[in-house]
Amino acid sequence: MLKSLEAIEAYRRSPYAEEALSAAPPWLKLLASAEETVVNLERIASIRELTQSNPVLDYVERSLRLLDALPVSYWIKELVEEALAWCETAKGGSHRDRLGWQAQGINFRVHNIGSAQLFARQEAAAGAANERTQLVHALVETHGLVGQELRGEVPPEDHDPLERALERSLASAEERERLLTALNYCIIAAVSPALWTEVEADVAAIIRRIAAGNAEETLLPIRERLRRLRTQSIRRGEDFEGELATLDAELNLLAALTPLESKTFWYVEAALKDFSLAQFLKIFAIVASDDTLPEVKHISFENVMNAMYYDYKGSKKINVYKKRIIEKYLGELDWERIRTGTAVLGNPHLRHRLVCKAQLPDTLFFDFEFSPAAERLIDFCVEAEKSSLYEKAVLLLFDLFELRRDAYDRFHNEETYLADMNSTADYKKVILDFVVGEKVLDIGPGGGVLLDLLEEKLPRVKAVGIDISANVIEALTRKKHAEARNWEVLQGDALALKDYVEPGSVDTVIFSSILHELYSYIPFNGSRFNRDTVAAALRSAFDVLAAGGRIIIRDGIMTEPDEKRVIRFLQPDGPAWLARYSRDFAGRKIVYAQLSQNEVSLPVNDAMEFLYTYTWGEEAYVHEVQEQFGYFTPGEYERFIRDTLGEKAEIVVMRHYLQEGYTQALADKVALFDEQGHPVPLPDSTCFIVIARRA
């Protein structure tokens, strides 16, 4: 077993940590005494778990165990062991240690540089400086750079110190390759064995180049580095080449970003991968225009990374509140002002910062700074996520940053929301039987399931999805590119469709489970839950229809007459659910009579409105309690359509039914009775309406 592993095992076995460290090698003392968690959050599943472990020491131990099992020569194993033991030491140390390092100019924020500096200091103190230690120093200083070059984070010339050290110490290119292959295998496979398998061939090509001393001859243009930095986004469907080409043609953007070509980037993907390409490029353009750029080598996004995640139910989750606010902030930054270095907005609660610290003059730190009030409000939103305070907290955030309130349903659990939308394919297939013509608008396309169905089942149709949410449009654009879909997406307002499409040019407009969201979320004439919102949406659709065109509606429905129903709760928490719901639901006043400990009486439509939310459970409560699914009875809907759209509107289909699944989902939660105590089925939940425009 490697001596380094023996030292780690002795430390881990000892019940007296301080005593064990007193005899430990210097590198282990630094790693074991870490008081800050310095780790790339990209591959971390839970932030909370980091507080209960030492992830840096764990990683070093994994890399050393991989080395211990490698069938390589003794001299390679010895060099690689020492390099691996020291390569993460700048992430260790106590707070006091790190303050001392900062005063001494040790760049622990760029960990390979800082670790090499700590190694050199240790060797100098021991009087052990020689050719061998110079090679180990170079291996530590360039630790991880092969993988970072593959990711676009470093330029090829950053390997120069290693090339020079290898030339002085090892005669043949073959020896250099064997050494670097062993080292990089341990570095990368310790992150993930699957990752090593994925990149092994590319790593080998870079190693051959370094071993041959050709790094200076290799250029990596900024376009290629940007492409590599967006690898994860491209895999999710981002049209990197197309979007970049458009922006470059408009702004000569690549020329403006060329000053970044020689810089090293830290924590880019972990910090910025969830932002769109345009937003990502704006951040890089801000950095490229900074006055201090010529004097720095490293650009760090570590602070952004650390601020962008939190734990939700034990798992790492993007802080969607900060993300939405930053997206709006970046959207309002003018490209020309960015290029001239004057891109500053007047929002007192958010700004971007570029900071060079006196002790670390070669590193530029990019960050988004929220005001103390905004930070506390965002923290409050996180804490309130599963309480009745959540809506109030989010609305305060909307007001503070002037966000659109009708984007509320995209603001929380967006990934789950889009997945739920995609799970409704079977219910949406019936819509296809009533589609006419060649141009179809899908209003509020969610995860794109109906767009897919239109393309697959009706290939003659040109399908266009329209959504107000930039994030939904971004997700659908990625999906379209990744799956080579032919449908289109467009960011637009459902209440003003003629601003986006030519009046009379559309054959079918589809509102699939979206009108109730417009009704519930969009304040129309100053109030939500307003039937005028539905009227505006229908008129907007009717305005763009060609003669003979259709509006298809699939949405919630109310029952008539509004008789009383008795709910018998079969779960002990049921009555508390109803009490909570009646307080939180803003659509209308929910009033019920308590008949017994587990039975209540209330109007059938109030009963069903409550059961819509009760069906989905605690996880969805915060979202569902904000929506009123049923807002018309069948008769009311028919009269409303005629009054709103006039004589040219013909109702072709008008039916309503109980959607499959509700009965089964509620079977172990409630039993439903009429006022005489007879068991009755659940009321109808869903309507299906087709409206044709007469010539």
CSV table of C-alpha atoms in Angstrom, one decimal, residues 291-440:
chain,number,residue,atom,x,y,z
A,291,ASP,CA,-10.2,47.5,-17.5
A,292,THR,CA,-8.2,45.1,-15.4
A,293,LEU,CA,-8.4,42.2,-17.8
A,294,PRO,CA,-4.9,42.7,-19.4
A,295,GLU,CA,-3.3,42.3,-15.9
A,296,VAL,CA,-5.0,39.1,-14.9
A,297,LYS,CA,-4.6,35.5,-15.8
A,298,HIS,CA,-7.5,33.8,-14.1
A,299,ILE,CA,-11.3,34.5,-14.2
A,300,SER,CA,-13.2,32.9,-11.4
A,301,PHE,CA,-17.0,32.3,-11.2
A,302,GLU,CA,-16.7,30.5,-7.9
A,303,ASN,CA,-18.8,33.0,-6.0
A,304,VAL,CA,-21.7,32.7,-8.6
A,305,MET,CA,-21.5,28.9,-8.3
A,306,ASN,CA,-21.7,29.0,-4.5
A,307,ALA,CA,-24.7,31.4,-4.6
A,308,MET,CA,-26.7,29.5,-7.3
A,309,TYR,CA,-27.5,26.3,-5.4
A,310,TYR,CA,-29.3,25.2,-2.2
A,311,ASP,CA,-30.7,21.9,-0.8
A,312,TYR,CA,-34.3,21.1,-1.6
A,313,LYS,CA,-35.6,17.9,0.1
A,314,GLY,CA,-32.0,16.7,0.5
A,315,SER,CA,-30.9,17.3,-3.1
A,316,LYS,CA,-28.9,20.1,-4.7
A,317,LYS,CA,-31.3,22.4,-6.6
A,318,ILE,CA,-30.7,25.6,-8.6
A,319,ASN,CA,-31.8,28.7,-6.8
A,320,VAL,CA,-34.6,29.5,-9.3
A,321,TYR,CA,-35.3,32.8,-7.5
A,322,LYS,CA,-31.8,34.2,-8.0
A,323,LYS,CA,-31.8,32.7,-11.5
A,324,ARG,CA,-35.0,34.4,-12.6
A,325,ILE,CA,-33.8,37.7,-11.2
A,326,ILE,CA,-30.4,37.5,-12.8
A,327,GLU,CA,-32.0,36.5,-16.1
A,328,LYS,CA,-34.1,39.7,-16.0
A,329,TYR,CA,-31.1,41.8,-15.1
A,330,LEU,CA,-29.0,40.4,-18.0
A,331,GLY,CA,-31.9,40.8,-20.4
A,332,GLU,CA,-32.1,44.5,-19.6
A,333,LEU,CA,-28.3,45.1,-20.1
A,334,ASP,CA,-27.6,46.7,-23.4
A,335,TRP,CA,-24.9,45.0,-25.6
A,336,GLU,CA,-23.3,48.3,-26.6
A,337,ARG,CA,-23.0,49.5,-23.1
A,338,ILE,CA,-21.5,46.2,-22.1
A,339,ARG,CA,-18.8,46.6,-24.8
A,340,THR,CA,-18.0,50.1,-23.7
A,341,GLY,CA,-17.8,49.0,-20.0
A,342,THR,CA,-20.7,51.1,-18.9
A,343,ALA,CA,-23.3,48.4,-18.4
A,344,VAL,CA,-24.7,49.3,-15.0
A,345,LEU,CA,-28.4,49.3,-14.2
A,346,GLY,CA,-30.2,51.4,-11.6
A,347,ASN,CA,-31.7,48.4,-9.7
A,348,PRO,CA,-30.6,49.0,-6.1
A,349,HIS,CA,-31.1,45.3,-5.3
A,350,LEU,CA,-28.8,43.6,-7.8
A,351,ARG,CA,-25.6,44.5,-9.6
A,352,HIS,CA,-22.7,42.6,-11.2
A,353,ARG,CA,-19.2,43.0,-9.8
A,354,LEU,CA,-15.7,42.4,-11.1
A,355,VAL,CA,-13.2,42.3,-8.3
A,356,CYS,CA,-9.4,41.9,-8.2
A,357,LYS,CA,-8.1,41.4,-4.7
A,358,ALA,CA,-4.8,43.1,-3.7
A,359,GLN,CA,-3.3,39.8,-2.5
A,360,LEU,CA,-4.4,37.9,-5.6
A,361,PRO,CA,-3.6,40.3,-8.4
A,362,ASP,CA,-3.6,37.7,-11.1
A,363,THR,CA,-7.3,36.6,-10.5
A,364,LEU,CA,-10.5,38.5,-11.5
A,365,PHE,CA,-13.6,37.4,-9.6
A,366,PHE,CA,-17.0,37.8,-11.3
A,367,ASP,CA,-20.1,37.9,-9.0
A,368,PHE,CA,-23.7,39.0,-8.8
A,369,GLU,CA,-24.3,41.0,-5.6
A,370,PHE,CA,-27.8,41.1,-4.2
A,371,SER,CA,-28.8,43.7,-1.6
A,372,PRO,CA,-29.1,42.5,2.0
A,373,ALA,CA,-32.9,43.0,1.7
A,374,ALA,CA,-33.1,40.9,-1.5
A,375,GLU,CA,-30.9,38.1,0.0
A,376,ARG,CA,-33.1,37.9,3.0
A,377,LEU,CA,-36.3,37.8,0.9
A,378,ILE,CA,-34.8,35.1,-1.3
A,379,ASP,CA,-33.9,33.1,1.8
A,380,PHE,CA,-37.5,33.6,3.0
A,381,CYS,CA,-38.9,32.3,-0.3
A,382,VAL,CA,-36.7,29.2,0.1
A,383,GLU,CA,-37.9,28.6,3.7
A,384,ALA,CA,-41.5,29.3,2.8
A,385,GLU,CA,-41.7,26.9,-0.2
A,386,LYS,CA,-44.0,24.4,1.5
A,387,SER,CA,-46.1,26.8,3.6
A,388,SER,CA,-49.0,29.1,3.1
A,389,LEU,CA,-46.6,32.0,3.3
A,390,TYR,CA,-45.0,31.1,0.0
A,391,GLU,CA,-47.3,33.1,-2.3
A,392,LYS,CA,-46.8,36.2,-0.2
A,393,ALA,CA,-43.1,35.8,-0.2
A,394,VAL,CA,-42.9,35.3,-4.0
A,395,LEU,CA,-45.2,38.2,-4.7
A,396,LEU,CA,-42.9,40.4,-2.6
A,397,LEU,CA,-40.0,39.2,-4.7
A,398,PHE,CA,-42.0,40.0,-7.9
A,399,ASP,CA,-42.6,43.5,-6.7
A,400,LEU,CA,-39.0,44.1,-5.6
A,401,PHE,CA,-37.6,43.1,-9.0
A,402,GLU,CA,-40.6,44.0,-11.2
A,403,LEU,CA,-41.0,40.4,-12.4
A,404,ARG,CA,-44.2,39.4,-14.3
A,405,ARG,CA,-46.6,37.8,-11.9
A,406,ASP,CA,-48.2,35.7,-14.6
A,407,ALA,CA,-44.9,33.8,-14.8
A,408,TYR,CA,-45.7,32.4,-11.3
A,409,ASP,CA,-46.3,28.9,-12.5
A,410,ARG,CA,-42.9,28.7,-14.1
A,411,PHE,CA,-41.2,30.1,-10.9
A,412,HIS,CA,-41.3,27.0,-8.7
A,413,ASN,CA,-40.5,23.4,-9.6
A,414,GLU,CA,-40.3,24.3,-13.3
A,415,GLU,CA,-38.7,20.9,-14.3
A,416,THR,CA,-41.5,19.0,-12.5
A,417,TYR,CA,-44.1,21.2,-14.1
A,418,LEU,CA,-42.8,20.6,-17.6
A,419,ALA,CA,-42.5,16.9,-16.9
A,420,ASP,CA,-46.2,16.8,-15.7
A,421,MET,CA,-47.2,18.6,-18.9
A,422,ASN,CA,-45.4,16.0,-20.9
A,423,SER,CA,-47.2,13.2,-19.1
A,424,THR,CA,-50.6,14.2,-20.4
A,425,ALA,CA,-50.1,13.0,-24.0
A,426,ASP,CA,-52.9,10.5,-23.9
A,427,TYR,CA,-55.4,13.2,-22.9
A,428,LYS,CA,-54.2,15.5,-25.6
A,429,LYS,CA,-54.5,13.0,-28.5
A,430,VAL,CA,-58.2,13.6,-28.8
A,431,ILE,CA,-57.4,17.2,-29.8
A,432,LEU,CA,-55.8,16.1,-33.0
A,433,ASP,CA,-59.2,14.8,-34.4
A,434,PHE,CA,-60.5,18.4,-34.5
A,435,VAL,CA,-57.5,20.2,-35.9
A,436,VAL,CA,-58.1,21.9,-39.3
A,437,GLY,CA,-55.9,23.5,-41.8
A,438,GLU,CA,-52.1,23.8,-41.9
A,439,LYS,CA,-51.1,26.4,-39.3
A,440,VAL,CA,-51.7,25.6,-35.7
